Amino acid sequence: MKTRAPQKRRLQTRARLLSEAEKIVTTQGYSALRVEDVVAQAGVAKGTLFSHFKDKDGLLAVLIGARVMEDLEQMEALPTPRSVDDLIQKLEPCLSFVAQDRVIFDVLLRYSGSTGSEVNEVVTESFVRQITLFARWLGQMQKVQKIRSDAPAEVLAEGIQAFLNHVLALWFCAEHANDDSPAKALTPLLQVWLKPLD
Amino acid sequence: MKTRAPQKRRLQTRARLLSEAEKIVTTQGYSALRVEDVVAQAGVAKGTLFSHFKDKDGLLAVLIGARVMEDLEQMEALPTPRSVDDLIQKLEPCLSFVAQDRVIFDVLLRYSGSTGSEVNEVVTESFVRQITLFARWLGQMQKVQKIRSDAPAEVLAEGIQAFLNHVLALWFCAEHANDDSPAKALTPLLQVWLKPLD
DNA sequence: AAATTAAATTGACCGTGGTCAATATATCTG
DNA sequence: CAGATATATTGACCACGGTCAATTTAATTT
């Protein structure tokens, strides 16, 4: 199978698509992004976009993945949470980023499973990174008896992701009417999930 | 505000739409449902469908909600689970119904939050019913020391929903390649979630 | 440099969900 | 019954994502 390296024209085109898409997203929000606008601003034909990204979600996934990466960078620089409340507080930026727009949630959910096998997507990468960070934090919290130690940190980390998605799902259903913030709903669940056994 | 009762022509039309939609769904699956096919078979114009249902998902929600209701009916007739494994086994039919098609999952997730306030949707109703059933089961399991009692049964029930959605999300990401079934992935999570503190 | 092959881009075209002013049908009122 | 008024349905039309044979541009070979 012959596959040459992509030529630089292609890389430039891709870069232009991404930068124009990002412009739109920052000014009008993720859900306002239209494929036709992106290609118009980038000065390419519509088909070009779909030769660079599987579909619209694929493009969004790159943008969102990059954004999540930044949040993770911040989080990784933080010290290990001292308590469950502290943990939730440190989760908050990530949470409120996703909470801002339903399409962010949808895109992340659609890619959240891919276990980094081969698909070189930024989103996928961001997920393994997130779960790794959680597991590291939880492992350290276990050592100092802040949380339960009767389950592997990896399982506890997976649970956190599950609860994050859960409160976000509720958040979008409620049309922002009921709870004042997703983080509020998270507290009781994580308290129980991480509660030390004695 | 004047609002008369719907006249019977309207009820008939709605019934025809639903029954034709159901036909399509049972023969070709949920994701194969096309609005144009439904209205063609029902012998009405496209606009009519959207005067009866908010959008395509609204129609699907009625079908799916009804289907979930049947599953719940079965489950309610069952005795309280004796163990976590037994619980998972009893959850299985519901789980594998949703696992069969991504659009089922999407629709359910989109409506899963609405706390039955006013929207007279079958899906919404099915959700309160599900959480009620879970809470009843868990409450009884708590009494006989099968599971932890340091958290309200309602919170534990909510957690089950979160984990159900979590394993389903993973299931659809993996394209059915990795795990053999969503129920498998559920076991370790629920074991930890419901573990008695002894 | 011409010929050959592969990569990149194009844009007309399609499928499908959803809208809405116009029309038809039913119900009510004097 | 003849308007008057509310309800139900219509279907042409639009928005938007996505496809693919054809074309252009770049890299390789002779």
Coordinates of N, CA, C and O (backbone and C1' of nucleotides) in Angstrom, one line a residue, chain C:
Chain C
dA1 P 12.6 22.3 -19.6 O5' 11.9 21.5 -20.7 C5' 12.6 20.7 -21.7 C4' 11.7 19.6 -22.1 C3' 10.2 19.9 -21.9 O3' 9.5 19.2 -22.9 C1' 10.9 18.0 -20.6
dA2 P 8.1 19.7 -23.3 O5' 7.4 18.2 -23.5 C5' 8.1 17.2 -24.2 C4' 7.7 15.9 -23.7 C3' 6.2 15.7 -23.5 O3' 5.8 14.4 -24.1 C1' 7.3 15.1 -21.5
dA3 P 4.3 13.9 -24.1 O5' 4.4 12.8 -23.0 C5' 5.4 11.8 -23.1 C4' 5.3 10.8 -22.0 C3' 3.8 10.4 -21.7 O3' 3.9 9.0 -21.4 C1' 4.8 11.3 -19.7
dT4 P 2.5 8.2 -21.0 O5' 2.6 8.1 -19.4 C5' 3.8 7.5 -18.9 C4' 3.7 7.4 -17.3 C3' 2.3 7.0 -16.9 O3' 2.5 6.0 -15.9 C1' 2.9 9.0 -15.8
dT5 P 1.3 5.1 -15.3 O5' 1.2 5.5 -13.8 C5' 2.4 5.6 -13.0 C4' 2.2 6.4 -11.8 C3' 0.8 6.1 -11.1 O3' 1.1 5.9 -9.7 C1' 1.1 8.5 -11.4
dA6 P 0.0 5.2 -8.8 O5' -0.1 6.3 -7.6 C5' 1.1 6.9 -7.1 C4' 0.8 8.2 -6.4 C3' -0.4 8.2 -5.5 O3' 0.0 8.8 -4.2 C1' -0.5 10.0 -7.0
dA7 P -1.1 8.9 -3.0 O5' -1.3 10.4 -2.9 C5' -0.2 11.3 -3.0 C4' -0.6 12.7 -2.9 C3' -1.7 13.0 -1.8 O3' -1.3 14.3 -1.3 C1' -2.5 13.6 -4.0
dA8 P -2.2 14.9 -0.1 O5' -3.1 15.9 -0.8 C5' -2.5 17.0 -1.5 C4' -3.6 17.9 -2.1 C3' -4.7 18.2 -1.2 O3' -4.8 19.6 -1.1 C1' -5.5 17.5 -3.3
dT9 P -5.9 20.4 -0.2 O5' -7.0 20.6 -1.4 C5' -6.5 21.3 -2.6 C4' -7.7 21.4 -3.6 C3' -9.0 22.0 -3.0 O3' -9.3 23.2 -3.7 C1' -9.4 20.1 -4.4
dT10 P -10.5 24.0 -3.3 O5' -11.6 23.6 -4.4 C5' -11.3 23.7 -5.8 C4' -12.3 23.0 -6.6 C3' -13.7 23.6 -6.3 O3' -14.2 24.3 -7.5 C1' -13.7 21.2 -6.6
dG11 P -15.1 25.6 -7.3 O5' -16.6 24.9 -7.5 C5' -16.8 24.2 -8.7 C4' -18.1 23.3 -8.6 C3' -19.2 24.0 -7.9 O3' -20.4 23.6 -8.5 C1' -18.7 22.0 -6.8
dA12 P -21.4 24.6 -9.2 O5' -22.4 23.6 -9.9 C5' -21.9 22.7 -10.9 C4' -22.5 21.3 -10.7 C3' -24.0 21.3 -10.5 O3' -24.5 20.1 -11.2 C1' -22.9 20.3 -8.6
dC13 P -26.1 19.8 -11.3 O5' -26.3 18.7 -10.1 C5' -25.6 17.5 -10.1 C4' -25.9 16.8 -8.8 C3' -27.3 16.8 -8.4 O3' -27.9 15.5 -8.5 C1' -25.9 17.2 -6.5
dC14 P -29.4 15.2 -8.2 O5' -29.4 14.6 -6.7 C5' -28.4 13.5 -6.4 C4' -28.4 13.2 -5.0 C3' -29.9 13.1 -4.4 O3' -30.0 11.8 -3.8 C1' -28.5 14.5 -3.1
dG15 P -31.5 11.3 -3.4 O5' -31.3 11.4 -1.8 C5' -30.2 10.9 -1.2 C4' -30.3 11.0 0.3 C3' -31.7 10.8 0.9 O3' -31.5 10.1 2.1 C1' -31.1 13.1 1.3
dT16 P -32.8 9.5 2.9 O5' -33.1 10.6 4.0 C5' -32.0 11.1 4.8 C4' -32.5 12.3 5.5 C3' -34.0 12.3 5.9 O3' -34.0 12.4 7.3 C1' -33.4 14.4 5.0
dG17 P -35.3 12.2 8.2 O5' -35.3 13.6 9.0 C5' -34.2 14.0 9.7 C4' -34.2 15.4 10.0 C3' -35.5 15.8 10.8 O3' -35.1 16.8 11.8 C1' -35.3 17.1 8.8
dG18 P -36.1 17.2 12.9 O5' -36.7 18.5 12.3 C5' -35.9 19.7 12.2 C4' -36.5 20.8 11.5 C3' -37.9 21.2 12.0 O3' -37.9 22.6 12.3 C1' -37.9 21.0 9.6
dT19 P -39.2 23.3 12.9 O5' -39.5 24.4 11.7 C5' -38.5 25.1 11.0 C4' -39.1 26.0 10.0 C3' -40.4 26.7 10.5 O3' -40.3 28.1 10.1 C1' -40.9 25.6 8.5
dC20 P -41.1 29.2 10.9 O5' -42.1 29.8 9.8 C5' -41.8 29.6 8.4 C4' -43.1 29.8 7.6 C3' -44.3 30.4 8.4 O3' -45.1 31.2 7.5 C1' -44.9 28.3 7.5
dA21 P -45.5 32.7 8.0 O5' -46.4 33.1 6.8 C5' -45.9 33.3 5.5 C4' -46.8 32.7 4.4 C3' -48.2 33.2 4.4 O3' -48.6 33.3 3.0 C1' -48.3 30.9 4.9
dA22 P -50.1 33.8 2.6 O5' -50.8 32.5 2.2 C5' -50.3 31.7 1.1 C4' -51.1 30.4 1.1 C3' -52.6 30.6 0.9 O3' -53.1 29.8 -0.1 C1' -52.2 29.1 2.7
dT23 P -54.6 30.0 -0.7 O5' -55.3 28.7 -0.2 C5' -54.7 27.4 -0.5 C4' -55.4 26.4 0.4 C3' -56.9 26.4 0.3 O3' -57.4 25.2 -0.2 C1' -56.1 26.1 2.5
dA24 P -58.9 24.9 -0.4 O5' -59.2 23.9 0.8 C5' -58.3 22.7 1.0 C4' -58.7 22.0 2.2 C3' -60.2 21.7 2.3 O3' -60.3 20.4 2.9 C1' -59.5 22.9 4.2
dT25 P -61.7 19.6 2.7 O5' -62.2 19.4 4.2 C5' -61.3 18.9 5.2 C4' -61.7 19.3 6.6 C3' -63.1 19.1 7.0 O3' -63.2 18.2 8.1 C1' -62.3 21.1 7.7
dA26 P -64.6 17.4 8.4 O5' -64.9 18.0 9.9 C5' -64.1 17.8 11.0 C4' -64.2 19.0 11.9 C3' -65.4 19.1 12.7 O3' -65.1 18.9 14.1 C1' -64.7 21.2 11.9
dT27 P -66.3 18.6 15.1 O5' -66.6 20.0 15.7 C5' -65.5 20.7 16.4 C4' -66.0 22.1 16.8 C3' -67.4 22.2 17.5 O3' -67.2 22.8 18.7 C1' -67.2 23.8 15.8
dC28 P -68.4 22.9 19.7 O5' -68.7 24.5 19.7 C5' -67.6 25.4 19.6 C4' -68.1 26.8 19.3 C3' -69.3 27.2 20.0 O3' -69.2 28.6 20.4 C1' -69.6 27.5 17.7
dT29 P -70.2 29.3 21.5 O5' -70.3 30.8 20.9 C5' -70.2 31.0 19.5 C4' -71.1 32.1 19.0 C3' -72.3 32.3 19.9 O3' -72.7 33.7 19.7 C1' -73.0 31.6 17.8
dG30 P -73.8 34.5 20.7 O5' -74.7 35.4 19.7 C5' -74.1 36.0 18.6 C4' -75.1 36.2 17.5 C3' -76.5 36.6 17.9 O3' -77.0 37.6 17.1 C1' -76.6 34.6 16.7

